[in-house]
Amino acid sequence: MPSQSPALLGSDSRARQVRFGVGGANRATVAPMNNRLSTATASLLLIPPLMWAGNAIVGRLMNNQVPPMTLNMLRWVVATALLAPIGWRIWHHRALVRQALPRLMLLGLTGMFSYNSFQYLALNTSTPINVTLVASIMPFWMLLAGRIFYKVPVQRHSLLAVLFTLCGVFLVLSRGELSKLLSIQLVPGDAWMLLATLGWTAYSWLLAKPTPAQSALSAHWGPFLWIQMVIGIVWSGLGTALEWWVLPQFGADVPHMGWDWGVWLALIYVGVGPALIAYRCWGVGVAKAGPNIAVFFASLTPVFAAVMSTLALDETPHWYHYVAFALILIGIWVSSRPQPNRVN
């Protein structure tokens, strides 16, 4: 998933100047909210949700071959190795790394470990369509966290867009039976995905509200992302140890893993596509379109996941999935409507 920027929340122009360490739009002022979305920028912003939908499909395909915590750790091992030719330059900034280490540990925990691990856990008991639709609740958490913890004002059109998205999410969680909405019972996969979105919300705000040392490091997008990946491997390694050696001591099933060409291809994909290409395209797209528009492009992930699920997993969407897709698309349209400039 993307770095969902809190800049969509406020009307103050200062709220639109956000540093995006993961994507390459570091220390850059992103586009103002009434910028027109070009075809080239829209195409760039379509790549990340396409990659993330593929990530969900691969996670589902691998749930009987690679344990979820192990899959997440191996994903970051691949991505870290590929980015190493650029990332090793973090050594030149080791003094800043020491200063920013507490924040970097939190970034690795919330962004690289919790979100992806919990998503792979969710895919053990839920479908890619459901998992990605539940993840569409992210803009709501962003609005809520920004308002509560940072006193960021909420724009009307952003709130309306989030309401459309929430309607789609609740429709999926209730499996289309709105009469049961108040007594809804989450399947384990839905609950894991809700926890994952909370982790990514924390990660996004940690990026958007950097410490001085973190801000200085984020000027170097490659090394900054690379050190997050390295720390993410540490957290994921602890999760993998828990998965293989601790939980079985308390009655959990002993995990197993089979190495074949399918597993190798899956690891290459999740390490290259969702972990590197998507992050880079997202950062550049955010810098061009503005985070208030880009954040809702991430909600296209379940649409792509539905198409891929039908082709790869023979999981045909139900009627309520289609309605949810429509509500999400309406949310994207509302969020991308040009807003008149306010005169102070």
mmCIF file of C-alpha atoms in Angstrom, residues 109-110 113-119 121-122 134-135 137-138 141 186 188-203:
data_model
loop_
_atom_site.group_PDB
_atom_site.id
_atom_site.type_symbol
_atom_site.label_atom_id
_atom_site.label_comp_id
_atom_site.label_asym_id
_atom_site.label_seq_id
_atom_site.Cartn_x
_atom_site.Cartn_y
_atom_site.Cartn_z
ATOM 1 C CA LEU A 109 7.328 -1.638 12.634
ATOM 2 C CA THR A 110 4.212 0.069 11.286
ATOM 3 C CA PHE A 113 6.182 -5.178 9.260
ATOM 4 C CA SER A 114 2.646 -4.739 10.596
ATOM 5 C CA TYR A 115 0.803 -3.703 7.453
ATOM 6 C CA ASN A 116 2.223 -6.339 5.137
ATOM 7 C CA SER A 117 2.369 -9.158 7.692
ATOM 8 C CA PHE A 118 -1.232 -8.577 8.754
ATOM 9 C CA GLN A 119 -2.331 -8.422 5.128
ATOM 10 C CA LEU A 121 -2.366 -13.154 7.584
ATOM 11 C CA ALA A 122 -5.722 -11.806 6.387
ATOM 12 C CA VAL A 134 -11.558 -3.495 3.675
ATOM 13 C CA ALA A 135 -8.243 -1.681 3.155
ATOM 14 C CA ILE A 137 -11.191 2.309 4.860
ATOM 15 C CA MET A 138 -7.730 3.901 5.056
ATOM 16 C CA TRP A 141 -8.506 6.442 9.566
ATOM 17 C CA LEU A 186 -15.751 -10.091 11.294
ATOM 18 C CA PRO A 188 -10.417 -13.348 11.014
ATOM 19 C CA GLY A 189 -9.147 -12.001 7.693
ATOM 20 C CA ASP A 190 -11.305 -8.871 7.942
ATOM 21 C CA ALA A 191 -10.106 -8.210 11.488
ATOM 22 C CA TRP A 192 -6.442 -8.649 10.517
ATOM 23 C CA MET A 193 -6.915 -6.239 7.615
ATOM 24 C CA LEU A 194 -8.502 -3.608 9.840
ATOM 25 C CA LEU A 195 -5.467 -3.864 12.128
ATOM 26 C CA ALA A 196 -3.218 -3.567 9.088
ATOM 27 C CA THR A 197 -4.885 -0.321 8.023
ATOM 28 C CA LEU A 198 -4.362 1.119 11.502
ATOM 29 C CA GLY A 199 -0.677 0.281 11.207
ATOM 30 C CA TRP A 200 -0.417 1.992 7.834
ATOM 31 C CA THR A 201 -2.241 5.046 9.164
ATOM 32 C CA ALA A 202 0.379 5.348 11.899
ATOM 33 C CA TYR A 203 3.149 4.893 9.322
#
